[in-house]
């Protein structure tokens, strides 16, 4: 059983702070890793993908991958109230994707 | 079209009735996925189509669920003899390469 785990939250951070979202996965055969953002009542949208160990930065977002520890994280710098959403971690196995339950982030103005 | 299109956006049905949910993927995307999301929960994989290959049906929760993809494009997810536990948002996604899923807006199914 391939599993992806996340803290369900809610994670509350003040505006301007760094939000740190974490995800662990069970299968070492995982190839690619993704972070999706889902606003309430909306469908998920891709915000970051990462394929190799280390950090990948895109604007205020940084994804971090550690395959040895089977751990992937997302950092959001200078958090804004508009970042308040549920963040879904997804892991690919071949052509398929397994999603975590999501972490609800609340950025307080 | 510009994105993945799903219809209807909302469906209310009585327990025991059959329903059909439609997904029109992004043109040129060979991969199509169906997921289900219950209230406050994550995404549950249902079925995956890739080109002309046999679909991966490993996520379908029971034999009341089936899906087809005609001509490698439009897909229909059918739920027979609906039950209240089938109430959820059904999301379709397509992909041109394995890496990136593009989701539709979903169909919210309510079984009364």
mmCIF file of C-alpha atoms in Angstrom:
data_model
loop_
_atom_site.group_PDB
_atom_site.id
_atom_site.type_symbol
_atom_site.label_atom_id
_atom_site.label_comp_id
_atom_site.label_asym_id
_atom_site.label_seq_id
_atom_site.Cartn_x
_atom_site.Cartn_y
_atom_site.Cartn_z
ATOM 1 C CA UNK A 1 0.000 0.000 0.000
ATOM 2 C CA UNK A 2 1.551 3.242 -1.143
ATOM 3 C CA UNK A 3 0.853 5.975 1.401
ATOM 4 C CA UNK A 4 1.423 9.696 1.579
ATOM 5 C CA UNK A 5 1.042 11.358 4.945
ATOM 6 C CA UNK A 6 0.600 14.980 5.933
ATOM 7 C CA UNK A 7 -0.352 16.800 9.104
ATOM 8 C CA UNK A 8 -3.968 17.804 8.527
ATOM 9 C CA UNK A 9 -3.572 21.066 10.441
ATOM 10 C CA UNK A 10 -4.870 23.638 10.566
ATOM 11 C CA UNK A 11 -1.521 25.365 10.475
ATOM 12 C CA UNK A 12 -1.862 29.013 11.401
ATOM 13 C CA UNK A 13 0.882 31.545 10.704
ATOM 14 C CA UNK A 14 0.899 35.346 10.872
ATOM 15 C CA UNK A 15 1.124 37.347 7.676
ATOM 16 C CA UNK A 16 4.740 37.754 6.573
ATOM 17 C CA UNK A 17 5.967 34.632 8.363
ATOM 18 C CA UNK A 18 7.332 31.429 6.828
ATOM 19 C CA UNK A 19 4.872 28.555 6.542
ATOM 20 C CA UNK A 20 6.396 25.081 6.562
ATOM 21 C CA UNK A 21 4.392 22.142 5.228
ATOM 22 C CA UNK A 22 5.623 18.577 5.511
ATOM 23 C CA UNK A 23 4.911 15.295 3.758
ATOM 24 C CA UNK A 24 6.237 11.754 4.091
ATOM 25 C CA UNK A 25 5.758 8.850 1.711
ATOM 26 C CA UNK A 26 6.068 5.116 2.105
ATOM 27 C CA UNK A 27 7.490 3.778 -1.165
ATOM 28 C CA UNK A 28 11.144 4.318 -2.054
ATOM 29 C CA UNK A 29 10.257 3.723 -5.700
ATOM 30 C CA UNK A 30 8.551 7.109 -5.895
ATOM 31 C CA UNK A 31 9.840 9.140 -8.792
ATOM 32 C CA UNK A 32 8.313 12.591 -8.709
ATOM 33 C CA UNK A 33 6.834 14.818 -6.070
ATOM 34 C CA UNK A 34 4.308 17.616 -6.305
ATOM 35 C CA UNK A 35 2.590 20.238 -4.224
ATOM 36 C CA UNK A 36 -0.940 21.281 -5.160
ATOM 37 C CA UNK A 37 -2.915 24.143 -3.650
ATOM 38 C CA UNK A 38 -6.671 23.790 -3.251
ATOM 39 C CA UNK A 39 -8.860 26.705 -2.285
ATOM 40 C CA UNK A 40 -12.148 25.857 -0.603
ATOM 41 C CA UNK A 41 -14.671 24.665 -3.160
ATOM 42 C CA UNK A 42 -12.131 24.706 -5.973
ATOM 43 C CA UNK A 43 -10.064 22.049 -7.735
ATOM 44 C CA UNK A 44 -6.360 21.497 -7.000
ATOM 45 C CA UNK A 45 -3.774 23.505 -8.914
ATOM 46 C CA UNK A 46 -0.107 22.612 -9.255
ATOM 47 C CA UNK A 47 2.299 25.007 -7.571
ATOM 48 C CA UNK A 48 5.565 23.064 -7.357
ATOM 49 C CA UNK A 49 7.171 19.890 -8.654
ATOM 50 C CA UNK A 50 10.500 18.382 -7.579
ATOM 51 C CA UNK A 51 12.322 15.330 -8.874
ATOM 52 C CA UNK A 52 15.782 15.249 -7.276
ATOM 53 C CA UNK A 53 17.178 15.665 -3.794
ATOM 54 C CA UNK A 54 17.705 19.196 -2.556
ATOM 55 C CA UNK A 55 15.845 22.452 -2.829
ATOM 56 C CA UNK A 56 13.879 23.983 -5.666
ATOM 57 C CA UNK A 57 12.811 27.602 -5.457
ATOM 58 C CA UNK A 58 10.052 29.398 -7.346
ATOM 59 C CA UNK A 59 9.254 32.876 -6.127
ATOM 60 C CA UNK A 60 8.071 32.685 -2.518
ATOM 61 C CA UNK A 61 7.860 28.888 -2.670
ATOM 62 C CA UNK A 62 10.662 26.412 -1.964
ATOM 63 C CA UNK A 63 10.226 22.663 -2.247
ATOM 64 C CA UNK A 64 12.681 20.403 -0.441
ATOM 65 C CA UNK A 65 13.178 16.705 -1.150
ATOM 66 C CA UNK A 66 15.087 14.118 0.859
ATOM 67 C CA UNK A 67 14.649 10.701 -0.722
ATOM 68 C CA UNK A 68 16.736 8.932 1.924
ATOM 69 C CA UNK A 69 14.301 10.099 4.596
ATOM 70 C CA UNK A 70 11.294 9.808 2.254
ATOM 71 C CA UNK A 71 10.376 13.365 3.080
ATOM 72 C CA UNK A 72 9.272 16.345 1.020
ATOM 73 C CA UNK A 73 8.410 19.795 2.296
ATOM 74 C CA UNK A 74 7.097 23.124 1.047
ATOM 75 C CA UNK A 75 8.171 26.448 2.474
ATOM 76 C CA UNK A 76 6.173 29.586 1.789
ATOM 77 C CA UNK A 77 8.058 32.777 2.559
ATOM 78 C CA UNK A 78 6.356 36.085 3.347
ATOM 79 C CA UNK A 79 3.019 34.303 3.755
ATOM 80 C CA UNK A 80 -0.032 36.223 2.596
ATOM 81 C CA UNK A 81 -3.708 35.803 3.528
ATOM 82 C CA UNK A 82 -4.246 34.712 -0.101
ATOM 83 C CA UNK A 83 -2.041 31.687 0.627
ATOM 84 C CA UNK A 84 -4.747 30.353 2.963
ATOM 85 C CA UNK A 85 -5.780 27.069 1.389
ATOM 86 C CA UNK A 86 -5.289 23.334 1.675
ATOM 87 C CA UNK A 87 -1.947 22.095 0.363
ATOM 88 C CA UNK A 88 -1.877 18.597 -1.085
ATOM 89 C CA UNK A 89 1.309 16.587 -1.417
ATOM 90 C CA UNK A 90 1.328 14.133 -4.328
ATOM 91 C CA UNK A 91 3.772 11.373 -5.179
ATOM 92 C CA UNK A 92 3.988 9.621 -8.524
ATOM 93 C CA UNK A 93 4.587 5.919 -9.030
ATOM 94 C CA UNK A 94 5.058 5.305 -12.716
ATOM 95 C CA UNK A 95 2.051 6.870 -14.397
ATOM 96 C CA UNK A 96 -0.065 7.076 -11.270
ATOM 97 C CA UNK A 97 -0.287 9.613 -8.463
ATOM 98 C CA UNK A 98 -1.075 9.192 -4.791
ATOM 99 C CA UNK A 99 -2.219 12.226 -2.839
ATOM 100 C CA UNK A 100 -1.865 12.975 0.837
ATOM 101 C CA UNK A 101 -4.877 14.153 2.860
ATOM 102 C CA UNK A 102 -3.716 17.774 2.684
ATOM 103 C CA UNK A 103 -2.683 20.382 5.239
ATOM 104 C CA UNK A 104 -4.971 23.326 5.807
ATOM 105 C CA UNK A 105 -3.000 26.575 6.066
ATOM 106 C CA UNK A 106 -4.433 29.736 7.536
ATOM 107 C CA UNK A 107 -2.457 32.974 7.193
ATOM 108 C CA UNK A 108 -3.665 35.520 9.713
ATOM 109 C CA UNK A 109 -3.591 39.215 8.725
ATOM 110 C CA UNK B 1 -10.917 23.849 -24.931
ATOM 111 C CA UNK B 2 -8.605 25.742 -22.638
ATOM 112 C CA UNK B 3 -8.947 23.396 -19.704
ATOM 113 C CA UNK B 4 -10.466 20.165 -18.468
ATOM 114 C CA UNK B 5 -14.250 20.405 -18.655
ATOM 115 C CA UNK B 6 -16.553 18.387 -16.414
ATOM 116 C CA UNK B 7 -20.316 18.134 -16.458
ATOM 117 C CA UNK B 8 -22.604 18.454 -14.708
ATOM 118 C CA UNK B 9 -21.073 20.709 -12.072
ATOM 119 C CA UNK B 10 -23.663 19.537 -9.548
ATOM 120 C CA UNK B 11 -25.819 16.424 -9.489
ATOM 121 C CA UNK B 12 -28.438 15.471 -6.924
ATOM 122 C CA UNK B 13 -29.841 11.991 -7.264
ATOM 123 C CA UNK B 14 -31.931 9.574 -5.261
ATOM 124 C CA UNK B 15 -30.407 6.517 -3.684
ATOM 125 C CA UNK B 16 -30.539 3.596 -6.095
ATOM 126 C CA UNK B 17 -30.461 5.655 -9.270
ATOM 127 C CA UNK B 18 -27.654 5.508 -11.834
ATOM 128 C CA UNK B 19 -25.570 8.588 -12.672
ATOM 129 C CA UNK B 20 -23.147 9.486 -15.448
ATOM 130 C CA UNK B 21 -20.393 12.040 -15.027
ATOM 131 C CA UNK B 22 -18.576 13.431 -18.038
ATOM 132 C CA UNK B 23 -15.011 14.646 -18.501
ATOM 133 C CA UNK B 24 -13.621 16.386 -21.579
ATOM 134 C CA UNK B 25 -9.816 16.554 -21.236
ATOM 135 C CA UNK B 26 -7.425 19.116 -22.645
ATOM 136 C CA UNK B 27 -6.902 18.490 -26.345
ATOM 137 C CA UNK B 28 -3.807 16.391 -26.970
ATOM 138 C CA UNK B 29 -3.599 15.028 -23.435
ATOM 139 C CA UNK B 30 -3.256 11.276 -23.633
ATOM 140 C CA UNK B 31 -3.648 10.502 -19.931
ATOM 141 C CA UNK B 32 -6.939 10.905 -18.049
ATOM 142 C CA UNK B 33 -7.592 10.307 -14.366
ATOM 143 C CA UNK B 34 -10.660 10.174 -12.167
ATOM 144 C CA UNK B 35 -10.390 10.978 -8.459
ATOM 145 C CA UNK B 36 -12.977 11.290 -5.710
ATOM 146 C CA UNK B 37 -12.816 13.758 -2.832
ATOM 147 C CA UNK B 38 -15.148 13.446 0.104
ATOM 148 C CA UNK B 39 -15.819 16.473 2.314
ATOM 149 C CA UNK B 40 -12.641 17.490 4.122
ATOM 150 C CA UNK B 41 -10.705 14.543 2.759
ATOM 151 C CA UNK B 42 -7.858 14.014 0.319
ATOM 152 C CA UNK B 43 -8.081 12.729 -3.228
ATOM 153 C CA UNK B 44 -8.938 9.070 -3.712
ATOM 154 C CA UNK B 45 -7.727 7.561 -6.990
ATOM 155 C CA UNK B 46 -10.428 5.781 -8.984
ATOM 156 C CA UNK B 47 -9.247 4.988 -12.516
ATOM 157 C CA UNK B 48 -6.573 5.994 -15.042
ATOM 158 C CA UNK B 49 -6.553 5.882 -18.856
ATOM 159 C CA UNK B 50 -3.401 6.200 -20.959
ATOM 160 C CA UNK B 51 -3.782 6.253 -24.726
ATOM 161 C CA UNK B 52 -5.057 2.941 -26.065
ATOM 162 C CA UNK B 53 -3.725 0.899 -23.150
ATOM 163 C CA UNK B 54 -6.002 -1.007 -20.821
ATOM 164 C CA UNK B 55 -7.146 1.326 -18.020
ATOM 165 C CA UNK B 56 -5.887 1.007 -14.468
ATOM 166 C CA UNK B 57 -9.098 0.305 -12.568
ATOM 167 C CA UNK B 58 -7.436 -0.549 -9.281
ATOM 168 C CA UNK B 59 -9.026 2.361 -7.402
ATOM 169 C CA UNK B 60 -12.667 1.690 -8.229
ATOM 170 C CA UNK B 61 -14.382 1.039 -4.852
ATOM 171 C CA UNK B 62 -16.967 -1.467 -6.092
ATOM 172 C CA UNK B 63 -18.414 -3.021 -9.230
ATOM 173 C CA UNK B 64 -21.088 -0.312 -9.219
ATOM 174 C CA UNK B 65 -18.437 2.003 -10.590
ATOM 175 C CA UNK B 66 -17.250 1.899 -14.194
ATOM 176 C CA UNK B 67 -15.660 4.273 -16.652
ATOM 177 C CA UNK B 68 -14.933 4.426 -20.319
ATOM 178 C CA UNK B 69 -13.001 6.703 -22.584
ATOM 179 C CA UNK B 70 -14.205 6.946 -26.154
ATOM 180 C CA UNK B 71 -11.823 7.726 -28.980
ATOM 181 C CA UNK B 72 -9.069 8.539 -26.546
ATOM 182 C CA UNK B 73 -10.780 11.759 -25.545
ATOM 183 C CA UNK B 74 -14.032 12.179 -23.586
ATOM 184 C CA UNK B 75 -14.526 9.964 -20.553
ATOM 185 C CA UNK B 76 -17.683 8.981 -18.706
ATOM 186 C CA UNK B 77 -17.740 7.716 -15.125
ATOM 187 C CA UNK B 78 -20.886 5.731 -14.341
ATOM 188 C CA UNK B 79 -22.122 4.897 -10.876
ATOM 189 C CA UNK B 80 -24.929 2.366 -10.736
ATOM 190 C CA UNK B 81 -27.420 2.015 -7.892
ATOM 191 C CA UNK B 82 -25.986 5.018 -6.073
ATOM 192 C CA UNK B 83 -25.565 4.941 -2.308
ATOM 193 C CA UNK B 84 -25.302 7.823 0.146
ATOM 194 C CA UNK B 85 -21.618 7.078 0.699
ATOM 195 C CA UNK B 86 -21.039 7.865 -2.991
ATOM 196 C CA UNK B 87 -21.685 11.554 -2.223
ATOM 197 C CA UNK B 88 -18.462 13.412 -2.990
ATOM 198 C CA UNK B 89 -16.786 15.662 -5.509
ATOM 199 C CA UNK B 90 -15.607 13.687 -8.518
ATOM 200 C CA UNK B 91 -12.542 15.237 -10.107
ATOM 201 C CA UNK B 92 -11.155 14.513 -13.537
ATOM 202 C CA UNK B 93 -7.598 15.379 -14.539
ATOM 203 C CA UNK B 94 -5.643 15.048 -17.753
ATOM 204 C CA UNK B 95 -1.972 15.067 -18.603
ATOM 205 C CA UNK B 96 0.145 15.173 -21.742
ATOM 206 C CA UNK B 97 3.136 13.827 -19.911
ATOM 207 C CA UNK B 98 3.217 11.782 -16.748
ATOM 208 C CA UNK B 99 4.352 14.675 -14.630
ATOM 209 C CA UNK B 100 1.626 17.279 -14.440
ATOM 210 C CA UNK B 101 -2.068 16.848 -13.724
ATOM 211 C CA UNK B 102 -4.554 19.479 -14.871
ATOM 212 C CA UNK B 103 -7.810 19.212 -12.957
ATOM 213 C CA UNK B 104 -11.325 20.072 -13.994
ATOM 214 C CA UNK B 105 -13.702 21.898 -11.653
ATOM 215 C CA UNK B 106 -15.293 18.664 -10.559
ATOM 216 C CA UNK B 107 -18.827 17.312 -10.261
ATOM 217 C CA UNK B 108 -20.402 17.555 -6.829
ATOM 218 C CA UNK B 109 -22.582 14.464 -6.414
ATOM 219 C CA UNK B 110 -25.198 14.342 -3.677
ATOM 220 C CA UNK B 111 -27.130 11.127 -3.115
ATOM 221 C CA UNK B 112 -30.287 11.639 -1.058
#
